[in-house]
mmCIF file of C-alpha atoms in Angstrom:
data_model
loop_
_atom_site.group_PDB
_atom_site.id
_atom_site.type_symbol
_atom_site.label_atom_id
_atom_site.label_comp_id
_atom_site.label_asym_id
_atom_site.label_seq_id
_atom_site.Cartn_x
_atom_site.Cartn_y
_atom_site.Cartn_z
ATOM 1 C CA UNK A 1 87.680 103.390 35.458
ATOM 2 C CA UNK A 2 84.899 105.886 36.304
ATOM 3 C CA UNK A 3 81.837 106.060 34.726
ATOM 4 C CA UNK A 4 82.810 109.974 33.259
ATOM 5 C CA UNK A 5 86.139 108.058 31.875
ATOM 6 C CA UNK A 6 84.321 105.382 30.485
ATOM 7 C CA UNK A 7 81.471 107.374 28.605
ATOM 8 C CA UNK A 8 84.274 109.096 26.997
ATOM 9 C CA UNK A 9 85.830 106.266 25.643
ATOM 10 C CA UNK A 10 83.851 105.906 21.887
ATOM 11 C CA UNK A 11 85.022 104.985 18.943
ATOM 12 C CA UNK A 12 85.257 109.361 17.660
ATOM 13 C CA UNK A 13 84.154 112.586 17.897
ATOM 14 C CA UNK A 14 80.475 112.414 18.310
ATOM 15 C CA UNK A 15 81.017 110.017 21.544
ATOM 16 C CA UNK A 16 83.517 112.460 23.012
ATOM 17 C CA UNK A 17 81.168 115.004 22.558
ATOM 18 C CA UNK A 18 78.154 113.182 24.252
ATOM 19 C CA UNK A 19 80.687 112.491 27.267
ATOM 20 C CA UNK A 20 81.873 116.249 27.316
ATOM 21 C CA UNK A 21 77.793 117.379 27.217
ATOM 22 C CA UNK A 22 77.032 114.941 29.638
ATOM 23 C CA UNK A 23 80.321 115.437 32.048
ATOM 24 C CA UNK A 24 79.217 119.544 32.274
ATOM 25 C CA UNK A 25 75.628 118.927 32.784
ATOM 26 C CA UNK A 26 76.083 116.446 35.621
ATOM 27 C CA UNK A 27 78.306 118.890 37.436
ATOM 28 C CA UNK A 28 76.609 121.703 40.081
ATOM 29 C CA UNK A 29 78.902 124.604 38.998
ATOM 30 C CA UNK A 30 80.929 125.566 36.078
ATOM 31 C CA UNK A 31 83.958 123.596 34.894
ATOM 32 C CA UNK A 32 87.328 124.563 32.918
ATOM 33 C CA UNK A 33 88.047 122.695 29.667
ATOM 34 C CA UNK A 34 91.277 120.959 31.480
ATOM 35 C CA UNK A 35 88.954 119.897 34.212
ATOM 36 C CA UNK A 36 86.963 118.158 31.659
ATOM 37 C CA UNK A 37 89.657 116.450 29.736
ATOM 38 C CA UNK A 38 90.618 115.497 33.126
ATOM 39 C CA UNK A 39 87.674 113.686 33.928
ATOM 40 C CA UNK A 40 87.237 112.318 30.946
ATOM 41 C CA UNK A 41 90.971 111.148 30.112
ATOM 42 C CA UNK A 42 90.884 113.526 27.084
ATOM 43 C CA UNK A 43 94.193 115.564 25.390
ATOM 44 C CA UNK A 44 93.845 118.689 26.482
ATOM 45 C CA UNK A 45 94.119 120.356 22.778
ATOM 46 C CA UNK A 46 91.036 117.295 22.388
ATOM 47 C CA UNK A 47 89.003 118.905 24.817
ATOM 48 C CA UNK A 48 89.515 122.060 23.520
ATOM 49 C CA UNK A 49 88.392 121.561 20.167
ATOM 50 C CA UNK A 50 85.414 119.820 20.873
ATOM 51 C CA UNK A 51 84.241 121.813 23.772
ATOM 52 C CA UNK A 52 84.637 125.178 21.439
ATOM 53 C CA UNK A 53 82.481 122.855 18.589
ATOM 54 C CA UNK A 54 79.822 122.481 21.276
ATOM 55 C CA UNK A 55 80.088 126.296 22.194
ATOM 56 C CA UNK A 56 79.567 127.069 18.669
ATOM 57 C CA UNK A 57 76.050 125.414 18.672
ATOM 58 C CA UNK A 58 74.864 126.221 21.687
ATOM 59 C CA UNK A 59 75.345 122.927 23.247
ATOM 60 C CA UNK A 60 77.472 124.655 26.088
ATOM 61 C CA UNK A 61 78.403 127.976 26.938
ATOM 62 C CA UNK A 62 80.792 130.226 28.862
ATOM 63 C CA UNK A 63 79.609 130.921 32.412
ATOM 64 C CA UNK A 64 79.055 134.631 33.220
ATOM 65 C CA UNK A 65 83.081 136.587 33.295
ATOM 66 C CA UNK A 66 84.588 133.458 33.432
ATOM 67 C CA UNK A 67 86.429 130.841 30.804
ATOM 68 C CA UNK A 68 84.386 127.941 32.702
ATOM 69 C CA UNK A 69 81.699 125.920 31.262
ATOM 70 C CA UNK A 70 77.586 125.420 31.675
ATOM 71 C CA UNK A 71 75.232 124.115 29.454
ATOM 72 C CA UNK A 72 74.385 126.170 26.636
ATOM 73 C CA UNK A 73 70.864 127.395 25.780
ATOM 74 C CA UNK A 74 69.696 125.186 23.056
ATOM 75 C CA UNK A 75 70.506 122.023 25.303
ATOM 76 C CA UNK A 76 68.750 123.623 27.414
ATOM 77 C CA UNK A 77 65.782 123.933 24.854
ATOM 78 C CA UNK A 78 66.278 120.816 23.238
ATOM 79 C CA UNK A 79 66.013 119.098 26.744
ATOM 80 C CA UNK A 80 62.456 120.292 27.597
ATOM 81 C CA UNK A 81 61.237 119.625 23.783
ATOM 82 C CA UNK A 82 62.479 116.435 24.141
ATOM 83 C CA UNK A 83 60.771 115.546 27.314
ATOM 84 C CA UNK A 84 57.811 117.284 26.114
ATOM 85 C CA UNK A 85 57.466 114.681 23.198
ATOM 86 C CA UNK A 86 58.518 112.051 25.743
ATOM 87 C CA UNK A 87 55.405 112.767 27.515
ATOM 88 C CA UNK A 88 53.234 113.558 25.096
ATOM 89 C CA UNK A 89 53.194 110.211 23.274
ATOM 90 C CA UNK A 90 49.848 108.002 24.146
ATOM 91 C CA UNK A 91 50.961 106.334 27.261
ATOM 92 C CA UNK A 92 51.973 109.299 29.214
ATOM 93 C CA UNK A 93 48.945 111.539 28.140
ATOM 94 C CA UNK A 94 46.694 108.587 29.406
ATOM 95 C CA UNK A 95 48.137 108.464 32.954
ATOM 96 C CA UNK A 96 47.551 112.643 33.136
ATOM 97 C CA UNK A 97 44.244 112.042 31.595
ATOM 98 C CA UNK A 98 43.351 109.516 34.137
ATOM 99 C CA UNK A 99 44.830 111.150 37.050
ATOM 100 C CA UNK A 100 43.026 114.728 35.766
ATOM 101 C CA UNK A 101 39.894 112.541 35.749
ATOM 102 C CA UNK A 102 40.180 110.956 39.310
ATOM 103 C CA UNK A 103 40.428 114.684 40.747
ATOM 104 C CA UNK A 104 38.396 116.247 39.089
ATOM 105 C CA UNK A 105 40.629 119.119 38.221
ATOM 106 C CA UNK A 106 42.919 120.544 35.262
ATOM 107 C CA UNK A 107 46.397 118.484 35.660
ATOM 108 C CA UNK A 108 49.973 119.680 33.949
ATOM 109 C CA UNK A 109 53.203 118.620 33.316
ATOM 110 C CA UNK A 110 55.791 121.207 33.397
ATOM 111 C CA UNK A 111 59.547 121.338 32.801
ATOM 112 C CA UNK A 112 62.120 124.152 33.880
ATOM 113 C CA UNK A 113 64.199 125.625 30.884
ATOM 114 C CA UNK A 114 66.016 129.061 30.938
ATOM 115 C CA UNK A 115 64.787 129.360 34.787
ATOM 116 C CA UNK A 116 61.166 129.667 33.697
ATOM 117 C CA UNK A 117 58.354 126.728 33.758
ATOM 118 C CA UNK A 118 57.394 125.785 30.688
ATOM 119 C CA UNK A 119 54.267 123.470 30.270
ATOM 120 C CA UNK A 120 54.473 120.435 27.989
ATOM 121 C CA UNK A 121 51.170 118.908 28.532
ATOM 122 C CA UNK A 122 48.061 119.596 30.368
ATOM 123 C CA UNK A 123 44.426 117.994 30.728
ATOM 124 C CA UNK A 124 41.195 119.924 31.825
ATOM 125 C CA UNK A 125 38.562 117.970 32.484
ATOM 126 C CA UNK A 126 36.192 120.926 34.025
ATOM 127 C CA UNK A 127 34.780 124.504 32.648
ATOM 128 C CA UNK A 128 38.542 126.708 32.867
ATOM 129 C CA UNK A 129 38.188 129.397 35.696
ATOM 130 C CA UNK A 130 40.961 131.375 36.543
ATOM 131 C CA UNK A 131 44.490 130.012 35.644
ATOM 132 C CA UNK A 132 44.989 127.357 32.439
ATOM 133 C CA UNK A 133 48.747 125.989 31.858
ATOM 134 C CA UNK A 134 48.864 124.918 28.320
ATOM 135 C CA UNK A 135 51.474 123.503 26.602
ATOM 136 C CA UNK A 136 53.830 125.869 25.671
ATOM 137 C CA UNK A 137 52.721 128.428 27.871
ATOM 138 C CA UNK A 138 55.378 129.244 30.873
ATOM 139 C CA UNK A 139 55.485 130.693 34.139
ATOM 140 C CA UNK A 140 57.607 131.824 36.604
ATOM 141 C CA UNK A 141 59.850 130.023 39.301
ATOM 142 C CA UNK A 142 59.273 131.527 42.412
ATOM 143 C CA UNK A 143 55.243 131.512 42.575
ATOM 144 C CA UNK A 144 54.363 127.902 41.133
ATOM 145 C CA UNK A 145 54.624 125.042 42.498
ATOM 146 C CA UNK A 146 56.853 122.994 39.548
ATOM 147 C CA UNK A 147 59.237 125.752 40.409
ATOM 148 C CA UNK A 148 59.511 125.317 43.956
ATOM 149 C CA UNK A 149 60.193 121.724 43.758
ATOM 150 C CA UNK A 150 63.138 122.843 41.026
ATOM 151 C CA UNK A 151 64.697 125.126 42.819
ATOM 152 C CA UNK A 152 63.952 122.921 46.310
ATOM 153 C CA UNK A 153 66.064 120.195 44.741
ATOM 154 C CA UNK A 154 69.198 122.310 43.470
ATOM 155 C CA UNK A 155 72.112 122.679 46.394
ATOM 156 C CA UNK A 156 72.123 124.924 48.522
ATOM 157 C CA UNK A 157 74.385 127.528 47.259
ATOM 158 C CA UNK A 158 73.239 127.315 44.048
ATOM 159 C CA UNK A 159 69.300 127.596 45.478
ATOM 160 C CA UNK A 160 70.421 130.900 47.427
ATOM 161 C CA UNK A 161 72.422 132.361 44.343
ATOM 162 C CA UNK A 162 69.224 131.608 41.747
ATOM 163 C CA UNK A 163 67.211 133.282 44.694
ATOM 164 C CA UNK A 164 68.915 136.035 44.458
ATOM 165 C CA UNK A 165 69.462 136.847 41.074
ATOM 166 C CA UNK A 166 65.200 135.955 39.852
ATOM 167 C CA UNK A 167 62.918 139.088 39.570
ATOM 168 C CA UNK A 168 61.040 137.891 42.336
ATOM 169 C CA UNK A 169 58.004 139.646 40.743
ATOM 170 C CA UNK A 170 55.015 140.047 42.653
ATOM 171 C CA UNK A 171 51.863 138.730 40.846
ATOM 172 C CA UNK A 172 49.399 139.329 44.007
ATOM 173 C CA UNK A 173 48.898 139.517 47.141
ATOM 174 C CA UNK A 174 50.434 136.510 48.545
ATOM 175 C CA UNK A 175 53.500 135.805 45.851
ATOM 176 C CA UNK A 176 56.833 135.627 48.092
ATOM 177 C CA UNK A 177 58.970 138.145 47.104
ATOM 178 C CA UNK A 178 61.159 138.684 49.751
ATOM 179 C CA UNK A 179 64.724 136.362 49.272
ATOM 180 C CA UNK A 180 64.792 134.647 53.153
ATOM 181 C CA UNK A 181 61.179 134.332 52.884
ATOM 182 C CA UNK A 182 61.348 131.864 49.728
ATOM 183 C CA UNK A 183 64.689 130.211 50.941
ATOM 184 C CA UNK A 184 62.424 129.200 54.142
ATOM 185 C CA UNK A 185 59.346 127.575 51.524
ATOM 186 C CA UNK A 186 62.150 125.565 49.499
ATOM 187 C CA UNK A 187 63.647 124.610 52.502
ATOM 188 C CA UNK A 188 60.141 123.179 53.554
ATOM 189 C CA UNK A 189 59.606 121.686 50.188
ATOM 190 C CA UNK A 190 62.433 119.431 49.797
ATOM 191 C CA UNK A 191 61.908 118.381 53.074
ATOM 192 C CA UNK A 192 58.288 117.863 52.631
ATOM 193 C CA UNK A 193 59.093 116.646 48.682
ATOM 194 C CA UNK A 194 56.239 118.461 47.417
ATOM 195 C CA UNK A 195 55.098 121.845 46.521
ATOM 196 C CA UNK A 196 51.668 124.007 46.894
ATOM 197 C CA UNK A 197 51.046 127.494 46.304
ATOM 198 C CA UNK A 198 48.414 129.969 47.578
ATOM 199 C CA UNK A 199 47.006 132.288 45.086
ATOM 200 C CA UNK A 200 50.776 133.299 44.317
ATOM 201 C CA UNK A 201 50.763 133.548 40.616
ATOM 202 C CA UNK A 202 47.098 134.358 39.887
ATOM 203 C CA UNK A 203 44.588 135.578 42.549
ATOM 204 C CA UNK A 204 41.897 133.185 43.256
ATOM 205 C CA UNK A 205 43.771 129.823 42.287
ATOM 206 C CA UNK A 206 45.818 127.646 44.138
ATOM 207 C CA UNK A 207 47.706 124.385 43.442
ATOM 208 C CA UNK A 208 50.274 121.831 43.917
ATOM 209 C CA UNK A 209 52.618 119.727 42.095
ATOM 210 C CA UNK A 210 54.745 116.599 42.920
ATOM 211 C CA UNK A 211 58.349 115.737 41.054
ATOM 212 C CA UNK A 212 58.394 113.020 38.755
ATOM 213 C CA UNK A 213 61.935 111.489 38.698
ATOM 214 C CA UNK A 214 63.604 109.096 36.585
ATOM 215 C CA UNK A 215 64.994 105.789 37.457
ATOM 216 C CA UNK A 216 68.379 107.558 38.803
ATOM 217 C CA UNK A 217 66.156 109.966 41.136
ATOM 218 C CA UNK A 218 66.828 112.541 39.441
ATOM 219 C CA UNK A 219 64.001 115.331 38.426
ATOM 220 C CA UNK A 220 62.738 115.250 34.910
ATOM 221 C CA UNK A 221 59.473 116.997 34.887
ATOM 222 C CA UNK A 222 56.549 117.877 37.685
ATOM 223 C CA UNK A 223 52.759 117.026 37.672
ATOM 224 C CA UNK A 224 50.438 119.248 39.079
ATOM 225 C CA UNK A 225 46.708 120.628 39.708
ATOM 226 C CA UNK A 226 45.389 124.431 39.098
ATOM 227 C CA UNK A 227 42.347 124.662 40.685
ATOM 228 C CA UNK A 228 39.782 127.856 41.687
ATOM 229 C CA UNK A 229 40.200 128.365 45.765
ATOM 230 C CA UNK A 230 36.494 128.648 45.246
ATOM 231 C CA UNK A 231 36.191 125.044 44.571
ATOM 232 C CA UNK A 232 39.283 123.688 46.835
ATOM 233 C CA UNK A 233 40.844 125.609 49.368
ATOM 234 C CA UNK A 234 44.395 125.791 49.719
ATOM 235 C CA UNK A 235 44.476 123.448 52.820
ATOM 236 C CA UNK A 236 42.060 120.957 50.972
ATOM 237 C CA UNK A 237 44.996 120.377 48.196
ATOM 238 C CA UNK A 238 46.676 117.826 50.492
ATOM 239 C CA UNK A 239 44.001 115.437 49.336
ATOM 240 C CA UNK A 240 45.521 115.720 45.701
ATOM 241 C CA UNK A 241 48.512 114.397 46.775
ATOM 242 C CA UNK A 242 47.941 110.717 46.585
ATOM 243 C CA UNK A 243 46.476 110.196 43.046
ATOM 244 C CA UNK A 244 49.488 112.836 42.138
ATOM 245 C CA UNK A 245 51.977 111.094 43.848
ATOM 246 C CA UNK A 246 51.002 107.664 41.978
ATOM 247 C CA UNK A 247 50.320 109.311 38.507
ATOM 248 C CA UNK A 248 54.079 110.515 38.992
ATOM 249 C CA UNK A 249 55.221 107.334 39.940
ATOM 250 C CA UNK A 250 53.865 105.604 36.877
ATOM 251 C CA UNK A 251 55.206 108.372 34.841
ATOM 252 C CA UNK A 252 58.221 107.843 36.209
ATOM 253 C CA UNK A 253 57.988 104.080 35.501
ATOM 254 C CA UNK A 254 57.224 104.502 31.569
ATOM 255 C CA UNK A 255 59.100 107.867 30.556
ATOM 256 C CA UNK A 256 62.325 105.055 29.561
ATOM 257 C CA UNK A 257 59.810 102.774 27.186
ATOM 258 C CA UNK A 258 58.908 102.893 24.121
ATOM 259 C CA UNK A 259 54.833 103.276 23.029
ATOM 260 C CA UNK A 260 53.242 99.960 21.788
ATOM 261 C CA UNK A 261 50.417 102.141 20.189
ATOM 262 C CA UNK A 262 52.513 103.348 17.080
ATOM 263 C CA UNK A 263 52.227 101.155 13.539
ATOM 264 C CA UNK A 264 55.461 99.601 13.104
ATOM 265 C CA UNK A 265 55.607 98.101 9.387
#
């Protein structure tokens, strides 16, 4: 049995649900409703119902012209609140504390949702010049570098097609807005597994971020540094990358646990 079949196999409604949400947001393009009851060993009119429930709140969503199925906007939202209060609990905030204090330098967490970044934590530790990502506050894809590690990691027709369709806006100078230009720097980052950016978003800062995965590999978040070129030059980021790199590792090692720093009577 697979692992789709098995998920789907609860005792009622809500556990069929949880399969279908989790059986269309583990796939890389947009399924029909008989492709999910399919994969899930559902009755068709079964799948139906329940996939037009989760339609109705959001949950999922019909892809653009077609009768096939993506996740909806408020999973979408709900995701990147809910990792936002995963990280924000004690634990996590004390590893980007740490890390922002080892550096030097302002250090965020950021999430993609609704092909934007949206920050859900951040620590400054110096007097803010230039760019600040607080939570809440988003950016775009194509000129930071959470979103070049996002849209690095997607496959490849799927990278070239959200290419193609973002406002590649240009913020200064040196943001990429040209389509084979940016396909070139994702290219290089999932290679590389990392992301930097020169003065793309605002003029006069520069930064980098690393993914931080969860036990599956797969990306839940990235943690990064904003920092004045006058103080670090874009070349001089590279020696972020190891306190980064193990700050996202031990994020990655604690997302799954639960605080011990809560009163539990």
């Amino acid at each position: 049995m697979t692992e789709a079949r098995a998920e789907a196999k609860g005792d009622g409604p809500l556990d069929r649900a949880f399969a279908i949400v989790g059986h269309i947001a583990g796939q890389t393009k947009a399924v029909s409703v008989a492709e999910v009851a399919s994969a899930l060993a559902l009755p068709l009119p079964t799948a139906h119902r329940l996939v037009g429930n989760l339609e109705e709140r959001g949950l999922v969503q019909k892809a653009l012209g077609t009768k096939r199925y993506v996740v909806g906007n408020q999973l979408v939202t709900l995701s990147a609140r809910v990792i936002g209060a995963a990280f924000r609990t004690a634990r996590r905030h004390a590893v980007l504390r740490a890390v922002a204090a080892e550096i030097g330098e302002q250090c965020e967490i950021g999430v993609v949702r609704d092909n934007t970044v949206a920050y859900v934590d951040s620590v400054r530790v110096s007097q803010p010049q230039g760019l600040e990502f607080n939570p809440g506050e988003a950016a775009p894809l194509h000129c930071t570098s959470t979103g070049k590690i996002y849209m690095s990691r997607v496959p490849e027709r799927v990278r070239e097609k959200l290419c193609r369709a973002l406002p590649l806006t240009r913020y200064t100078e040196t943001t990429i807005v040209d389509v084979e230009s940016l396909l070139k720097v994702l290219d290089e980052t999932r290679k590389r597994g990392w992301a930097k950016t020169n003065e793309e978003y605002v003029r006069g800062v520069v930064g980098c971020a690393v993914p931080i995965l969860s036990p599956d590999r797969e990306l839940i978040a990235c943690l990064g540094v904003s920092v004045p070129v006058a103080r670090v030059s874009f070349a001089e980021l590279d020696g972020f990358l190891g306190p980064l790199q193990k700050a996202a590792a031990l994020l990655s090692e604690t997302i799954l646990q639960a605080d011990d720093d809560g009163d539990d009577r």
